[in-house]
Tab-separated table of C-alpha atoms in Angstrom:
chain	number	residue	atom	x	y	z
C	1	MET	CA	0.240	-13.276	-50.801
C	2	ASP	CA	-2.491	-11.347	-49.083
C	3	SER	CA	-1.528	-8.255	-47.130
C	4	GLN	CA	-0.048	-9.215	-43.778
C	5	PRO	CA	-0.056	-7.344	-40.461
C	6	GLN	CA	2.589	-4.649	-40.313
C	7	ALA	CA	4.343	-2.680	-37.593
C	8	GLY	CA	5.208	0.957	-38.076
C	9	ALA	CA	4.974	2.947	-41.277
C	10	GLY	CA	5.427	0.393	-44.024
C	11	ALA	CA	7.730	-1.816	-41.952
C	12	VAL	CA	7.034	-5.527	-41.839
C	13	ALA	CA	6.509	-6.699	-38.268
C	14	PRO	CA	9.318	-8.808	-36.813
C	15	SER	CA	8.886	-12.562	-36.612
C	16	ALA	CA	8.786	-14.089	-33.143
C	17	LEU	CA	10.745	-17.192	-34.208
C	18	GLN	CA	13.144	-15.538	-36.636
C	19	GLY	CA	16.483	-17.338	-36.481
C	20	VAL	CA	15.004	-20.632	-35.248
C	21	ARG	CA	16.078	-23.433	-37.581
C	22	VAL	CA	13.779	-26.434	-37.946
C	23	VAL	CA	14.341	-29.720	-39.755
C	24	GLU	CA	11.024	-31.410	-40.463
C	25	MET	CA	11.116	-35.132	-41.199
C	26	GLY	CA	7.418	-35.704	-40.623
C	27	GLN	CA	4.811	-36.411	-43.242
C	28	LEU	CA	1.047	-36.112	-43.673
C	29	ILE	CA	-0.483	-34.210	-40.728
C	30	ALA	CA	0.830	-34.407	-37.164
C	31	GLY	CA	4.486	-33.482	-37.618
C	32	PRO	CA	3.974	-31.133	-40.577
C	33	PHE	CA	1.192	-29.184	-38.830
C	34	CYS	CA	3.671	-28.370	-36.077
C	35	GLY	CA	6.213	-27.289	-38.711
C	36	LYS	CA	3.548	-25.158	-40.371
C	37	THR	CA	2.792	-23.375	-37.112
C	38	LEU	CA	6.445	-22.679	-36.331
C	39	GLY	CA	7.008	-21.486	-39.904
C	40	GLU	CA	4.116	-19.048	-39.738
C	41	PHE	CA	5.853	-17.290	-36.855
C	42	GLY	CA	9.183	-16.995	-38.615
C	43	ALA	CA	11.099	-20.241	-38.145
C	44	ASP	CA	13.163	-21.452	-41.112
C	45	VAL	CA	11.606	-24.874	-41.764
C	46	VAL	CA	13.486	-27.286	-44.036
C	47	LYS	CA	11.178	-30.164	-44.936
C	48	ILE	CA	12.953	-33.385	-45.876
C	49	GLU	CA	10.941	-35.426	-48.382
C	50	ALA	CA	11.635	-38.681	-50.176
C	51	PRO	CA	12.683	-38.207	-53.827
C	52	GLY	CA	10.073	-39.363	-56.284
C	53	GLY	CA	6.788	-38.861	-54.489
C	54	GLY	CA	7.540	-36.652	-51.509
C	55	ASP	CA	5.053	-36.230	-48.688
C	56	PRO	CA	1.878	-38.249	-49.479
C	57	LEU	CA	-0.177	-35.210	-48.461
C	58	ARG	CA	0.748	-33.740	-51.845
C	59	ASN	CA	-1.811	-36.140	-53.323
C	60	TRP	CA	-4.574	-36.133	-50.696
C	61	ARG	CA	-8.142	-34.992	-51.356
C	62	LEU	CA	-8.811	-32.395	-54.081
C	63	ILE	CA	-5.993	-31.938	-56.598
C	64	GLN	CA	-5.148	-28.844	-58.660
C	65	ASP	CA	-2.465	-29.221	-61.348
C	66	GLY	CA	-1.245	-32.429	-59.735
C	67	THR	CA	-0.997	-31.043	-56.201
C	68	SER	CA	-3.414	-31.143	-53.292
C	69	VAL	CA	-4.776	-27.754	-52.244
C	70	TRP	CA	-4.425	-29.030	-48.665
C	71	TRP	CA	-0.679	-29.129	-49.311
C	72	GLN	CA	-0.737	-25.433	-50.137
C	73	VAL	CA	-1.744	-24.630	-46.555
C	74	GLN	CA	0.167	-27.321	-44.682
C	75	SER	CA	3.510	-26.537	-46.324
C	76	ARG	CA	3.548	-22.766	-46.775
C	77	ASN	CA	6.646	-21.057	-45.380
C	78	LYS	CA	8.673	-24.268	-45.763
C	79	ARG	CA	11.620	-25.239	-47.956
C	80	SER	CA	11.627	-28.656	-49.624
C	81	LEU	CA	14.749	-30.821	-49.636
C	82	ALA	CA	14.316	-34.055	-51.599
C	83	LEU	CA	16.616	-36.431	-49.731
C	84	ASP	CA	16.626	-40.241	-49.513
C	85	LEU	CA	17.011	-41.033	-45.818
C	86	ARG	CA	17.271	-44.749	-46.538
C	87	GLN	CA	20.719	-44.240	-48.035
C	88	PRO	CA	23.756	-43.721	-45.767
C	89	GLU	CA	24.786	-40.605	-47.678
C	90	GLY	CA	21.307	-39.190	-47.191
C	91	GLN	CA	21.537	-39.898	-43.472
C	92	ASP	CA	24.901	-38.135	-43.335
C	93	ILE	CA	23.404	-35.036	-44.947
C	94	ALA	CA	20.492	-35.111	-42.517
C	95	ARG	CA	22.945	-35.248	-39.623
C	96	GLN	CA	24.766	-32.221	-41.036
C	97	LEU	CA	21.536	-30.245	-41.106
C	98	ILE	CA	20.457	-31.416	-37.657
C	99	ALA	CA	23.835	-30.451	-36.218
C	100	GLU	CA	23.028	-26.810	-37.011
C	101	ALA	CA	19.299	-26.932	-36.237
C	102	ASP	CA	17.368	-25.816	-33.183
C	103	VAL	CA	14.444	-28.216	-33.685
C	104	LEU	CA	13.922	-31.616	-35.287
C	105	ILE	CA	10.353	-32.775	-35.978
C	106	GLU	CA	9.609	-36.406	-36.808
C	107	ASN	CA	6.523	-38.590	-36.736
C	108	PHE	CA	7.911	-41.959	-37.806
C	109	ARG	CA	7.172	-45.191	-36.009
C	110	PRO	CA	9.399	-45.482	-32.903
C	111	GLY	CA	12.780	-46.978	-33.719
C	112	THR	CA	12.998	-45.628	-37.277
C	113	LEU	CA	15.495	-42.882	-36.498
C	114	GLU	CA	17.461	-45.247	-34.277
C	115	ALA	CA	17.783	-47.661	-37.216
C	116	TRP	CA	19.273	-44.807	-39.260
C	117	GLY	CA	21.829	-44.033	-36.560
C	118	MET	CA	19.956	-40.930	-35.422
C	119	SER	CA	18.875	-41.798	-31.904
C	120	PRO	CA	18.321	-38.891	-29.502
C	121	GLU	CA	21.571	-39.786	-27.757
C	122	ALA	CA	23.538	-39.711	-31.018
C	123	LEU	CA	21.928	-36.465	-32.176
C	124	HIS	CA	22.484	-34.757	-28.820
C	125	GLN	CA	26.163	-35.702	-28.970
C	126	LEU	CA	26.206	-33.889	-32.300
C	127	ASN	CA	24.031	-30.989	-31.153
C	128	PRO	CA	23.502	-30.735	-27.376
C	129	GLY	CA	20.953	-27.942	-27.763
C	130	LEU	CA	18.675	-29.830	-30.149
C	131	VAL	CA	14.961	-29.837	-29.315
C	132	MET	CA	13.599	-33.074	-30.745
C	133	LEU	CA	9.849	-33.517	-31.228
C	134	ARG	CA	8.755	-37.123	-31.702
C	135	ILE	CA	5.079	-37.720	-32.497
C	136	SER	CA	3.844	-41.303	-32.721
C	137	GLY	CA	0.714	-43.348	-32.200
C	138	TYR	CA	1.474	-44.587	-28.694
C	139	GLY	CA	4.649	-42.778	-27.652
C	140	GLN	CA	8.288	-43.844	-27.477
C	141	THR	CA	7.768	-46.148	-24.453
C	142	GLY	CA	5.170	-48.569	-23.136
C	143	PRO	CA	3.838	-51.930	-24.341
C	144	TYR	CA	2.117	-50.447	-27.420
C	145	ARG	CA	5.044	-48.343	-28.673
C	146	ASP	CA	5.731	-50.543	-31.718
C	147	LEU	CA	2.130	-50.745	-32.910
C	148	PRO	CA	1.194	-48.681	-35.966
C	149	GLY	CA	-0.999	-45.747	-35.041
C	150	PHE	CA	-2.855	-43.054	-36.949
C	151	GLY	CA	-4.851	-40.110	-35.662
C	152	ALA	CA	-8.129	-41.990	-36.026
C	153	ILE	CA	-6.851	-44.713	-33.690
C	154	GLY	CA	-5.641	-42.068	-31.256
C	155	GLU	CA	-9.125	-40.545	-31.242
C	156	ALA	CA	-10.596	-43.945	-30.407
C	157	MET	CA	-8.105	-44.826	-27.677
C	158	GLY	CA	-8.155	-41.304	-26.269
C	159	GLY	CA	-11.881	-41.601	-25.563
C	160	LEU	CA	-13.174	-39.145	-28.175
C	161	ARG	CA	-14.804	-41.510	-30.662
C	162	HIS	CA	-16.974	-43.068	-27.950
C	163	LEU	CA	-18.603	-39.679	-27.413
C	164	THR	CA	-19.220	-38.712	-31.032
C	165	GLY	CA	-22.510	-39.391	-32.765
C	166	GLU	CA	-26.041	-40.027	-31.591
C	167	PRO	CA	-26.768	-42.204	-28.533
C	168	GLY	CA	-26.890	-45.894	-29.383
C	169	ARG	CA	-25.544	-45.427	-32.910
C	170	VAL	CA	-22.138	-46.085	-34.454
C	171	PRO	CA	-19.409	-43.700	-33.221
C	172	VAL	CA	-18.554	-41.204	-35.946
C	173	ARG	CA	-15.578	-39.146	-37.005
C	174	VAL	CA	-15.704	-35.478	-36.066
C	175	GLY	CA	-15.105	-34.559	-39.723
C	176	VAL	CA	-11.431	-33.526	-39.577
C	177	SER	CA	-8.210	-35.233	-38.501
C	178	ILE	CA	-8.495	-33.847	-35.004
C	179	GLY	CA	-6.238	-36.469	-33.373
C	180	ASP	CA	-3.292	-35.521	-35.581
C	181	THR	CA	-3.885	-31.810	-35.156
C	182	LEU	CA	-4.175	-32.050	-31.374
C	183	ALA	CA	-0.885	-33.956	-31.299
C	184	ALA	CA	0.711	-31.255	-33.461
C	185	LEU	CA	-0.507	-28.479	-31.183
C	186	HIS	CA	0.761	-30.284	-28.089
C	187	GLY	CA	4.048	-30.797	-29.917
C	188	THR	CA	4.241	-27.094	-30.738
C	189	ILE	CA	3.692	-26.231	-27.070
C	190	GLY	CA	6.462	-28.658	-26.154
C	191	VAL	CA	8.879	-27.189	-28.695
C	192	LEU	CA	8.286	-23.619	-27.565
C	193	THR	CA	8.591	-24.618	-23.902
C	194	ALA	CA	11.860	-26.456	-24.535
C	195	LEU	CA	13.281	-23.547	-26.544
C	196	TYR	CA	12.370	-21.177	-23.704
C	197	HIS	CA	14.024	-23.470	-21.151
C	198	ARG	CA	17.152	-23.724	-23.281
C	199	ARG	CA	17.464	-19.967	-23.659
C	200	VAL	CA	16.299	-18.630	-20.290
C	201	ASN	CA	17.442	-21.373	-17.939
C	202	GLY	CA	20.585	-22.357	-19.766
C	203	GLY	CA	19.205	-25.818	-20.311
C	204	GLN	CA	20.247	-28.331	-22.929
C	205	GLY	CA	18.049	-29.615	-25.691
C	206	GLN	CA	15.569	-32.361	-24.916
C	207	VAL	CA	13.180	-34.889	-26.405
C	208	ILE	CA	9.457	-34.147	-26.574
C	209	ASP	CA	7.460	-37.378	-26.701
C	210	VAL	CA	3.886	-36.860	-27.951
C	211	ALA	CA	1.515	-39.806	-28.359
C	212	LEU	CA	-1.552	-39.280	-30.518
C	213	HIS	CA	-3.939	-40.870	-28.021
C	214	GLU	CA	-2.486	-38.875	-25.128
C	215	ALA	CA	-2.997	-35.584	-26.970
C	216	VAL	CA	-6.652	-36.517	-27.446
C	217	PHE	CA	-6.995	-37.740	-23.871
C	218	ASN	CA	-5.592	-34.448	-22.562
C	219	VAL	CA	-8.634	-32.530	-23.848
C	220	MET	CA	-11.253	-34.998	-22.618
C	221	GLU	CA	-12.367	-32.739	-19.768
C	222	SER	CA	-13.750	-34.563	-16.711
C	223	LEU	CA	-13.984	-37.994	-18.342
C	224	ILE	CA	-11.697	-39.833	-15.916
C	225	PRO	CA	-12.451	-37.863	-12.718
C	226	GLU	CA	-16.156	-38.637	-13.213
C	227	TYR	CA	-15.381	-42.330	-13.641
C	228	SER	CA	-12.985	-42.319	-10.674
C	229	ALA	CA	-15.347	-40.539	-8.303
C	230	PHE	CA	-18.700	-41.959	-9.394
C	231	GLY	CA	-18.058	-44.879	-11.735
C	232	ALA	CA	-19.817	-42.779	-14.376
C	233	VAL	CA	-19.008	-43.512	-18.012
C	234	ARG	CA	-19.847	-40.543	-20.205
C	235	GLU	CA	-21.793	-41.603	-23.296
C	236	ALA	CA	-22.498	-40.092	-26.698
C	237	ALA	CA	-25.074	-37.311	-26.550
C	238	GLY	CA	-25.380	-36.117	-30.135
C	239	SER	CA	-25.361	-32.325	-30.283
C	240	ALA	CA	-26.235	-31.809	-26.615
C	241	LEU	CA	-23.810	-30.815	-23.886
C	242	PRO	CA	-24.387	-33.524	-21.255
C	243	GLY	CA	-24.995	-32.269	-17.747
C	244	ILE	CA	-25.321	-28.633	-18.841
C	245	ALA	CA	-28.711	-27.320	-19.966
C	246	PRO	CA	-30.076	-26.045	-22.153
C	247	SER	CA	-27.344	-26.334	-24.796
C	248	ASN	CA	-28.129	-28.108	-28.040
C	249	ALA	CA	-28.779	-27.878	-31.765
C	250	TYR	CA	-32.343	-26.901	-32.590
C	251	PRO	CA	-34.250	-27.192	-35.893
C	252	CYS	CA	-35.196	-24.189	-38.005
C	253	SER	CA	-37.220	-24.011	-41.201
C	254	ASP	CA	-34.002	-23.801	-43.270
C	255	GLY	CA	-31.355	-25.499	-41.143
C	256	TRP	CA	-30.069	-25.820	-37.602
C	257	VAL	CA	-28.945	-23.389	-34.953
C	258	LEU	CA	-26.822	-23.933	-31.846
C	259	ILE	CA	-28.224	-22.294	-28.729
C	260	ALA	CA	-26.343	-22.137	-25.424
C	261	GLY	CA	-28.754	-20.925	-22.758
C	262	ASN	CA	-27.079	-22.633	-19.842
C	263	GLY	CA	-26.102	-19.617	-17.713
C	264	ASP	CA	-28.640	-18.761	-15.017
C	265	SER	CA	-29.348	-15.232	-16.266
C	266	ILE	CA	-28.989	-16.266	-19.901
C	267	PHE	CA	-31.614	-18.953	-19.374
C	268	LYS	CA	-34.132	-16.405	-18.138
C	269	ARG	CA	-33.503	-14.177	-21.175
C	270	LEU	CA	-33.829	-17.181	-23.494
C	271	MET	CA	-37.174	-18.152	-22.018
C	272	GLU	CA	-38.440	-14.576	-22.417
C	273	ALA	CA	-37.281	-14.564	-26.047
C	274	ILE	CA	-39.148	-17.782	-26.894
C	275	GLY	CA	-42.310	-16.698	-25.124
C	276	ARG	CA	-41.955	-19.022	-22.135
C	277	PRO	CA	-41.479	-16.675	-19.160
C	278	ASP	CA	-43.176	-19.308	-17.020
C	279	LEU	CA	-40.155	-21.566	-17.433
C	280	GLY	CA	-37.792	-18.678	-16.814
C	281	ALA	CA	-39.525	-17.932	-13.519
C	282	ALA	CA	-39.760	-21.549	-12.307
C	283	ALA	CA	-37.894	-21.914	-9.013
C	284	ASP	CA	-36.591	-25.387	-9.814
C	285	LEU	CA	-35.058	-24.130	-13.087
C	286	ALA	CA	-33.074	-21.333	-11.462
C	287	ASP	CA	-29.849	-23.367	-11.508
C	288	ASN	CA	-28.193	-25.855	-13.814
C	289	ALA	CA	-29.017	-28.945	-11.732
C	290	GLY	CA	-32.715	-28.232	-11.970
C	291	ARG	CA	-32.539	-27.536	-15.680
C	292	VAL	CA	-30.669	-30.774	-16.321
C	293	ALA	CA	-33.493	-32.666	-14.584
C	294	ARG	CA	-35.987	-31.153	-17.038
C	295	VAL	CA	-33.719	-30.923	-20.092
C	296	ALA	CA	-36.064	-32.853	-22.412
C	297	GLU	CA	-38.883	-30.458	-21.639
C	298	LEU	CA	-36.671	-27.414	-22.171
C	299	ASP	CA	-35.263	-28.735	-25.462
C	300	ALA	CA	-38.811	-29.424	-26.683
C	301	ALA	CA	-39.911	-25.876	-25.812
C	302	ILE	CA	-36.948	-24.281	-27.560
C	303	GLY	CA	-37.320	-26.554	-30.591
C	304	ALA	CA	-41.032	-25.755	-30.880
C	305	TRP	CA	-40.166	-22.048	-30.989
C	306	SER	CA	-37.254	-22.352	-33.466
C	307	ALA	CA	-38.789	-24.857	-35.911
C	308	PRO	CA	-41.108	-22.486	-37.830
C	309	ARG	CA	-38.470	-19.723	-37.968
C	310	THR	CA	-35.488	-19.329	-40.264
C	311	VAL	CA	-31.983	-19.558	-38.891
C	312	GLN	CA	-31.539	-15.824	-39.382
C	313	GLN	CA	-34.770	-15.020	-37.560
C	314	VAL	CA	-33.647	-17.116	-34.616
C	315	LEU	CA	-30.204	-15.506	-34.577
C	316	ASP	CA	-31.685	-12.012	-34.744
C	317	ALA	CA	-34.083	-12.679	-31.873
C	318	LEU	CA	-31.489	-14.293	-29.643
C	319	GLY	CA	-28.862	-11.700	-30.488
C	320	ALA	CA	-31.244	-9.002	-29.314
C	321	ALA	CA	-31.813	-11.007	-26.128
C	322	ARG	CA	-28.053	-11.480	-25.599
C	323	VAL	CA	-28.305	-15.264	-25.756
C	324	PRO	CA	-25.328	-17.091	-27.334
C	325	ALA	CA	-26.444	-18.724	-30.577
C	326	GLY	CA	-24.820	-19.618	-33.853
C	327	LYS	CA	-25.453	-21.045	-37.274
C	328	VAL	CA	-23.886	-24.380	-38.201
C	329	TYR	CA	-21.420	-23.126	-40.817
C	330	THR	CA	-20.380	-24.835	-44.032
C	331	ALA	CA	-17.234	-23.927	-45.986
C	332	LYS	CA	-19.434	-21.649	-48.122
C	333	ASP	CA	-20.748	-19.868	-45.031
C	334	ILE	CA	-17.212	-19.290	-43.769
C	335	ALA	CA	-16.025	-17.984	-47.143
C	336	GLU	CA	-18.892	-15.481	-47.262
C	337	ASP	CA	-18.754	-14.337	-43.641
C	338	PRO	CA	-17.621	-10.720	-43.131
C	339	HIS	CA	-16.325	-11.381	-39.605
C	340	TYR	CA	-13.824	-13.967	-40.889
C	341	ARG	CA	-12.549	-11.416	-43.418
C	342	ALA	CA	-12.457	-8.559	-40.932
C	343	ARG	CA	-10.156	-10.581	-38.683
C	344	GLY	CA	-7.830	-11.746	-41.446
C	345	MET	CA	-8.906	-15.370	-41.275
C	346	LEU	CA	-9.353	-15.665	-45.044
C	347	LEU	CA	-6.178	-14.826	-46.961
C	348	GLN	CA	-5.214	-15.096	-50.594
C	349	GLN	CA	-2.198	-17.173	-51.510
C	350	THR	CA	-0.685	-17.719	-54.959
C	351	THR	CA	0.579	-21.247	-55.526
C	352	ARG	CA	3.845	-21.881	-57.338
C	353	ASP	CA	1.773	-22.973	-60.326
C	354	GLY	CA	0.167	-19.538	-60.442
C	355	HIS	CA	-3.247	-20.282	-58.946
C	356	LEU	CA	-4.758	-17.754	-56.563
C	357	ILE	CA	-6.573	-19.584	-53.771
C	358	GLU	CA	-8.096	-18.598	-50.470
C	359	VAL	CA	-6.524	-20.171	-47.405
C	360	PRO	CA	-7.029	-19.980	-43.633
C	361	GLY	CA	-5.377	-17.110	-41.814
C	362	ILE	CA	-2.992	-17.543	-38.906
C	363	VAL	CA	-3.865	-18.375	-35.302
C	364	PRO	CA	-3.072	-17.150	-32.678
C	365	LYS	CA	-2.895	-13.416	-33.357
C	366	LEU	CA	0.104	-11.705	-31.782
C	367	SER	CA	-0.017	-7.923	-31.549
C	368	ALA	CA	3.713	-7.218	-31.912
C	369	THR	CA	5.011	-10.258	-33.813
C	370	PRO	CA	2.110	-11.567	-35.907
C	371	GLY	CA	2.448	-14.658	-38.014
C	372	ARG	CA	2.413	-14.301	-41.784
C	373	ILE	CA	2.696	-16.163	-45.058
C	374	ARG	CA	6.193	-15.515	-46.377
C	375	SER	CA	6.240	-18.091	-49.160
C	376	SER	CA	3.875	-20.510	-50.839
C	377	ALA	CA	4.178	-24.292	-50.523
C	378	PRO	CA	7.152	-25.675	-52.465
C	379	HIS	CA	7.324	-28.175	-55.276
C	380	LEU	CA	9.234	-31.315	-54.353
C	381	GLY	CA	12.934	-30.482	-54.141
C	382	ASP	CA	12.512	-26.789	-54.929
C	383	ASP	CA	15.134	-25.907	-52.341
C	384	THR	CA	17.452	-28.907	-52.498
C	385	ASP	CA	20.396	-27.048	-54.007
C	386	ALA	CA	20.023	-23.981	-51.803
C	387	VAL	CA	19.789	-25.993	-48.586
C	388	LEU	CA	22.747	-28.214	-49.461
C	389	GLN	CA	24.898	-25.248	-50.461
C	390	GLU	CA	24.098	-23.606	-47.130
C	391	ALA	CA	25.312	-26.846	-45.510
C	392	GLY	CA	28.652	-26.444	-47.319
C	393	LEU	CA	28.253	-28.744	-50.332
C	394	THR	CA	29.587	-27.619	-53.684
C	395	PRO	CA	27.553	-27.736	-56.914
C	396	ALA	CA	29.742	-30.630	-58.077
C	397	GLN	CA	29.032	-32.616	-54.894
C	398	ILE	CA	25.305	-31.944	-55.228
C	399	ALA	CA	25.362	-33.068	-58.859
C	400	LEU	CA	27.053	-36.337	-57.862
C	401	LEU	CA	24.486	-36.954	-55.134
C	402	ARG	CA	21.725	-36.321	-57.638
C	403	GLU	CA	23.251	-38.860	-60.046
C	404	LYS	CA	23.231	-41.441	-57.240
C	405	GLY	CA	19.587	-40.696	-56.422
C	406	VAL	CA	20.429	-39.476	-52.918
C	407	VAL	CA	18.868	-36.089	-53.627
C	408	ALA	CA	16.480	-34.748	-56.241
């Protein structure tokens, strides 16, 4: 592990969620990203995986020694229990673990847990304080609840895909599984809120119902108010920020740079920096409404200035002028950036196969109880025996379950 934030002389900082017990039944991205976040802040996360293959994320994208490097980030700080939930004995073991847990995370299709005898009502009879996070494509209710849904579909239904890409061209993916991650973050907020309610207000546990498309829709800014008030349908605008000017990506001799000159005083400084004080002094460009009316002209002027310059020359000039601007980073740029390293956003993590890899740091940063990497991502079933023994099973009982294929 890389060095982690510490409190006091040599003392490891306390974990904010120490003592919180989480059972994670999710797979791939949405549910497990929530488990990852809770684990980074100290929760004990037991990840239940199917014997044989485990979470499919183990085999997604680039593979090192048979395991995805994505897995190494998504499943750090977790313990792996290989348990067959399709078998009644496996369901009984899951119920035992859930009975002692604070949080259950699942992202199955609605009705799956109910078919296994683990409805919210049944689980709350067992454990009244249980906080149950359920992430699905369309939520646990409504006419679409039974339809299969992935993050990409949530992005489309939530309104995001319509806005991505260049005007008049095919909508494009933003490049990462943002629908799943947004659902996970909303789920994490729900879990923490429910835990707070349970502790401070003496409340019982509750169910948190997160739909992928609703998580996307929740960050869609003024999309619906604009339609409601004006009948306006926001359209794709490429790299521009519609209705706010100037703010766009501009060409350089060796790449692209993002420039946000849309504040009134910032705009004047930007025009001085590009040698167009005439535009900075124009009365009709003194506010955003006027600049939006002449946005094509302003973008052309900025682009004409940036095009013959390198990205670094543009950044240097605009930095001196106190105009927000930034390079369009690649993974290589991030890995080589000193600011990322200075803020602990690039950490080293040793996998259980002995590989040292760089991984993202932890967000958000808490001053007194920072998150940290306590353990690397597990092999499938690494913690089966330990978890079952903690639940009261004897080695002989575990061996019998293993013979039956209930655990691995």
